[in-house]
CSV table of C-alpha atoms in Angstrom, one decimal:
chain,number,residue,atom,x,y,z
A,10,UNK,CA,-262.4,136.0,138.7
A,11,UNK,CA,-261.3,135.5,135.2
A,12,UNK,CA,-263.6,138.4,133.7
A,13,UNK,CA,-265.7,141.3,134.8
A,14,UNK,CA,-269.1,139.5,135.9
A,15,UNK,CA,-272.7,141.4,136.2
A,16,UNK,CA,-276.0,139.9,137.3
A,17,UNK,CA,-278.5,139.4,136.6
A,18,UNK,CA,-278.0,139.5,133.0
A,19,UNK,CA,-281.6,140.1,132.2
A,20,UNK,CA,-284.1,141.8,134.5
A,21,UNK,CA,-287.8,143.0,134.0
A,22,UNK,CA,-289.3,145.5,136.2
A,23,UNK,CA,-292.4,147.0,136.3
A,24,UNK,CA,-292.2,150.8,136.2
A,25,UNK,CA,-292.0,152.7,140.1
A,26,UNK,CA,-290.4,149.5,141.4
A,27,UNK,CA,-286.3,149.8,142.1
A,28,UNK,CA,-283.5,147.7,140.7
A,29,UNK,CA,-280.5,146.6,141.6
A,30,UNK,CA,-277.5,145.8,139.0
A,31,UNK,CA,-274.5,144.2,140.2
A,32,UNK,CA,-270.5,144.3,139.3
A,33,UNK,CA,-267.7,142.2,139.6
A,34,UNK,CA,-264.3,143.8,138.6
A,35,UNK,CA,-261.5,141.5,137.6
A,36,UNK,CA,-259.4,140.9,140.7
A,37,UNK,CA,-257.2,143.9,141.3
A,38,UNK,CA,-258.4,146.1,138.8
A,39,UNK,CA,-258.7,149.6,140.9
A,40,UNK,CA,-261.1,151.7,138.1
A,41,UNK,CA,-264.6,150.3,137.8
A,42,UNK,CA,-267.2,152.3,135.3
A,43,UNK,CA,-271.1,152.0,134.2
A,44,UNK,CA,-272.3,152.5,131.0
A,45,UNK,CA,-275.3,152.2,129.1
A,46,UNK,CA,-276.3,151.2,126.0
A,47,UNK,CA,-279.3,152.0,124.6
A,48,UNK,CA,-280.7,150.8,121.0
A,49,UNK,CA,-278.9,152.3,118.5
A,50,UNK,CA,-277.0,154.2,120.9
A,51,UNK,CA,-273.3,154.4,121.9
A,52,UNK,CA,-272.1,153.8,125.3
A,53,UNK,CA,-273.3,156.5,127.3
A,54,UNK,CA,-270.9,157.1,130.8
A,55,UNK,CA,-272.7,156.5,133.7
A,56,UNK,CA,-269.9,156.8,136.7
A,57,UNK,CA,-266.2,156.0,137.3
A,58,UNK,CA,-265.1,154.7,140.9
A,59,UNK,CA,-260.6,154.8,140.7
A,60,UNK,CA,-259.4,153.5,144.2
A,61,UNK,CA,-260.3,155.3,147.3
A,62,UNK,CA,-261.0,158.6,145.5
A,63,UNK,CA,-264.6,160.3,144.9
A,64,UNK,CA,-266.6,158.7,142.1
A,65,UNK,CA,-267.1,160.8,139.0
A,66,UNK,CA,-271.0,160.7,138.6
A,67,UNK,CA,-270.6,163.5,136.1
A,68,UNK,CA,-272.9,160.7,134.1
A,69,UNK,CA,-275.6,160.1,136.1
A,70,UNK,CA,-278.9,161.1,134.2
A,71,UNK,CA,-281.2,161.4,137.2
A,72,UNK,CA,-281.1,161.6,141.2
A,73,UNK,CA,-283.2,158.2,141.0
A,74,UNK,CA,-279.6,156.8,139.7
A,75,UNK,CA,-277.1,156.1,142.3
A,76,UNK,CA,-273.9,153.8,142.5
A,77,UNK,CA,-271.6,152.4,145.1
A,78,UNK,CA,-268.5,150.3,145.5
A,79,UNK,CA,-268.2,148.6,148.4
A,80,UNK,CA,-264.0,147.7,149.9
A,81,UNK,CA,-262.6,148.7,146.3
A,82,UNK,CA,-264.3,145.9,144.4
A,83,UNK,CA,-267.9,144.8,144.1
A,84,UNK,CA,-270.1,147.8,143.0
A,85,UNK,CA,-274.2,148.1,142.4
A,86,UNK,CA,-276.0,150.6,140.9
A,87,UNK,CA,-279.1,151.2,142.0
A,88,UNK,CA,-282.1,152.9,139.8
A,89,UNK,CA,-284.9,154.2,142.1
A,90,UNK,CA,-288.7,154.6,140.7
A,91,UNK,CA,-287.6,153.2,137.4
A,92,UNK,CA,-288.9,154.9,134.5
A,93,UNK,CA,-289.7,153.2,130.3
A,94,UNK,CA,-286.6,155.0,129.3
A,95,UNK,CA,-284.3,153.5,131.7
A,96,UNK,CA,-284.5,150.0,129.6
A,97,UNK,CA,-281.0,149.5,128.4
A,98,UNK,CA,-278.5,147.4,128.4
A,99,UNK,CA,-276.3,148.5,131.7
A,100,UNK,CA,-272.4,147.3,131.1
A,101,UNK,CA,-270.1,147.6,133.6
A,102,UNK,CA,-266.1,147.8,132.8
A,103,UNK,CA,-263.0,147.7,135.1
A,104,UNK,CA,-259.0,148.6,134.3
A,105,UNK,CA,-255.8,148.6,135.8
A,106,UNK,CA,-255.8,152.4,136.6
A,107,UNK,CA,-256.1,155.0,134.2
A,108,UNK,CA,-258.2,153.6,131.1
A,109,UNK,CA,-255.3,154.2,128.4
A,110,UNK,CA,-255.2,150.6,127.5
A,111,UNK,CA,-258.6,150.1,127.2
A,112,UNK,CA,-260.9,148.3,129.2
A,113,UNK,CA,-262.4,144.7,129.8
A,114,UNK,CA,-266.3,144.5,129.8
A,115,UNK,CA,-269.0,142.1,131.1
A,116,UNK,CA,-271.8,140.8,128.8
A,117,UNK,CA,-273.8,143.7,130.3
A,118,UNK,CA,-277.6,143.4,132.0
A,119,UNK,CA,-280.6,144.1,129.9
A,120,UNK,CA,-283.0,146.4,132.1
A,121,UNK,CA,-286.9,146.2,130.6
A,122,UNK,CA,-289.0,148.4,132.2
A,123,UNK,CA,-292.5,147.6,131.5
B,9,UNK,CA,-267.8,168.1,124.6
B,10,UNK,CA,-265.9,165.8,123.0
B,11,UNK,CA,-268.2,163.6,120.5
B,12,UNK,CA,-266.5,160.4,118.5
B,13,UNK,CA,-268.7,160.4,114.8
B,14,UNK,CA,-268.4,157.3,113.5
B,15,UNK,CA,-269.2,156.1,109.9
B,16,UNK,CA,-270.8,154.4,108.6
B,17,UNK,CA,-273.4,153.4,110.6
B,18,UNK,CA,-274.3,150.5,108.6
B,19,UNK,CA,-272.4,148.2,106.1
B,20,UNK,CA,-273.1,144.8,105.0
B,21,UNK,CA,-270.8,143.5,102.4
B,22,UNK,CA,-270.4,140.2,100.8
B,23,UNK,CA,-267.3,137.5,101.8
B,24,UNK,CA,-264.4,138.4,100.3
B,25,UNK,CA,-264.4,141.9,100.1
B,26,UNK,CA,-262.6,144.8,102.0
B,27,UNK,CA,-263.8,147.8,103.6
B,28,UNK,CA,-263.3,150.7,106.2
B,29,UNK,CA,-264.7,152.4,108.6
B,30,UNK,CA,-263.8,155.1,109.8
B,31,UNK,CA,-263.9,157.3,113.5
B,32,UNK,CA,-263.5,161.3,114.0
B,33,UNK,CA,-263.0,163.8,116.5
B,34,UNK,CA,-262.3,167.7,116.1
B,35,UNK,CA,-260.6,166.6,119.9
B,36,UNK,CA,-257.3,165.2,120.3
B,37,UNK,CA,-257.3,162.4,122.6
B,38,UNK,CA,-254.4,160.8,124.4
B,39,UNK,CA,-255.3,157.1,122.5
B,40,UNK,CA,-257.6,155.7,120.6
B,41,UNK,CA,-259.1,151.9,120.9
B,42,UNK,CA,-261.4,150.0,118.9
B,43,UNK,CA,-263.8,147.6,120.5
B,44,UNK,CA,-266.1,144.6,119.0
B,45,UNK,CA,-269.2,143.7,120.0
B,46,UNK,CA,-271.1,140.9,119.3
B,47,UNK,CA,-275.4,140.3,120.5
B,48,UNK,CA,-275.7,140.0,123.9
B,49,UNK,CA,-272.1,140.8,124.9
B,50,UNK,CA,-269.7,143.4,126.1
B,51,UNK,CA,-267.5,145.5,123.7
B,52,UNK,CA,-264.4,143.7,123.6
B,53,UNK,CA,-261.2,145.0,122.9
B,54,UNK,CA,-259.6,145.2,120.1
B,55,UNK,CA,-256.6,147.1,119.7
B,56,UNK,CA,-255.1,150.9,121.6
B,57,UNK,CA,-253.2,153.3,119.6
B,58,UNK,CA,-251.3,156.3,120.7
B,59,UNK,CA,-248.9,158.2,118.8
B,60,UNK,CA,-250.0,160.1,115.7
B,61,UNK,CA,-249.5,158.2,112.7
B,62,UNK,CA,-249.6,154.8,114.4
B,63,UNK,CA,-250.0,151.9,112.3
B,64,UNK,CA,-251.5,148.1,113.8
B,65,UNK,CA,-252.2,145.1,112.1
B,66,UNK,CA,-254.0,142.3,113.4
B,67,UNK,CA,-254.3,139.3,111.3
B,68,UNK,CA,-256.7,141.0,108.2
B,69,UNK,CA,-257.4,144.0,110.5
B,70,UNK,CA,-255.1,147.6,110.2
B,71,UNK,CA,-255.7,150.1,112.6
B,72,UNK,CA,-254.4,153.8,111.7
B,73,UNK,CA,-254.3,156.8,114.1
B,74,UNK,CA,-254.2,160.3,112.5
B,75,UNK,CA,-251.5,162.2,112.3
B,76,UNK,CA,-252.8,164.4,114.8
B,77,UNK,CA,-254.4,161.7,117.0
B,78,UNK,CA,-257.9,163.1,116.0
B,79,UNK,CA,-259.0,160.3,113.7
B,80,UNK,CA,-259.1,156.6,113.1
B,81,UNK,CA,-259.4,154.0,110.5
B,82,UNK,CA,-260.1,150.4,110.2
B,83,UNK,CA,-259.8,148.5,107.0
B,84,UNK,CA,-260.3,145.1,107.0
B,85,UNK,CA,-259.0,142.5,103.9
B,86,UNK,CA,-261.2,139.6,103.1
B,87,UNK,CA,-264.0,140.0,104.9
B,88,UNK,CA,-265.5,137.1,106.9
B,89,UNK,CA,-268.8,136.3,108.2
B,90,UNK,CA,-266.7,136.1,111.8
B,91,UNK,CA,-266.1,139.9,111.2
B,92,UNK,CA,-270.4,140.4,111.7
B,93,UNK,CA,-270.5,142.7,114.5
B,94,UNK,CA,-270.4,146.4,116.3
B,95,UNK,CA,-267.4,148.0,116.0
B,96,UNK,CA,-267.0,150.5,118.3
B,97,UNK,CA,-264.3,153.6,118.4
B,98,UNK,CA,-263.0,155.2,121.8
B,99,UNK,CA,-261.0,158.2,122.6
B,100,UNK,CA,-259.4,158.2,126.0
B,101,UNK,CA,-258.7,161.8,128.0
B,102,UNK,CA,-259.6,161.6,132.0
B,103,UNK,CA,-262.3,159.1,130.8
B,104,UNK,CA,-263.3,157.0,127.5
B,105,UNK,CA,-265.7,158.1,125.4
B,106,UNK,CA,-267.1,155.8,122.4
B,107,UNK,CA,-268.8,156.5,118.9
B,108,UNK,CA,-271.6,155.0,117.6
B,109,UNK,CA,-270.6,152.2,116.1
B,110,UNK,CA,-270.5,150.8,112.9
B,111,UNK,CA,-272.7,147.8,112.7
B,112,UNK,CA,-270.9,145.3,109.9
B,113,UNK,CA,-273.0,142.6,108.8
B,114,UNK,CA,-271.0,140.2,106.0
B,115,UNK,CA,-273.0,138.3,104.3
B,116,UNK,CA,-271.4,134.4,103.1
């Protein structure tokens, strides 16, 4: 596609239940990275997949938060048992390769846990 | 651990008027990008600089890299209500990491 897509863009779960966030990378884009964003926050790195290699999931606050990326492209991460202090908004990025240039965003998903 | 400061937090201003904000580091970083985000978007990118001393200008933005690629400044002429947003610093190494932000509010 044109841009980096994630759905849903809004999503509110009640607290113990799991969710499921969603990315599309622009087309041949081979880095793919969460963040979250938190209110009055920066971007907090969640996990970089580049090509074939192991993710970095240096990020990852918890062991209920897990990510995958299925044939180079599509990725979801998951957060298990959700807690009140996962709400955030989750943005996903991709890049051609290393992240030099910069990176182009989707509008994000706004996790409410309640 | 690298940490991005950014200041300053908040700014709101009146139409017409110029201002800067400004991004630090005690780390070097390979480049440096800035990013603006609006409510209910993704950052969106600005401009990338990368050697020391760099200079960009976009329209009534400038964009200046330090010296010794630790810092950044954005001034921006003639502030417009279009300018209201989060602007957001990033230093790249193996991976980007971002300030705060600097949340610009002009007012018309």
């Amino acid at each position: 596609g044109a841009g980096v897509s994630q759905s849903p863009s809004n999503k509110v779960t009640e607290k113990g239940k799991d969710v499921e966030l969603r990315c599309d990378p622009i087309s041949g884009h081979t880095a793919l990275y969460w963040y979250r964003q938190s209110l009055g926050q920066g971007l907090e790195f969640l996990i970089y997949f580049q090509g074939n290699s192991a993710p970095d999931k240096s990020g990852l606050p918890s062991d209920r938060f897990s990510a995958e990326r299925t044939g180079g492209s599509v990725s979801t991460l998951t957060i298990q048992r959700t807690q009140q202090e996962d709400s955030a908004v989750y943005l996903c990025a991709s890049s051609v390769g290393h992240p030099l240039g910069g990176y182009t965003f989707g509008s994000g998903t706004r996790l409410t846990v309640v | 651990t690298q940490l991005l400061e950014q200041s300053p937090q908040f700014l709101s201003i009146q139409e017409g008027e110029n201002l800067t904000v400004y991004c630090n580091s005690s780390s070097v970083f390979s480049s440096l990008q800035w990013y603006r985000q609006e409510p209910g978007e993704g950052p969106v990118l600005l401009v990338t600089v990368v050697t020391g001393g760099e200079v960009k200008k976009l329209k009534r933005l400038t964009f200046q890299f330090g010296d010794a690629r630790k810092d950044s400044s954005l001034h921006i002429t003639a502030a417009q209500p279009g300018d209201t947003g989060l602007y957001l610093c990033a230093g790249a190494g193996d991976k980007i990491i971002f300030g705060k932000g600097t949340r610009l509010h002009i007012l018309p």
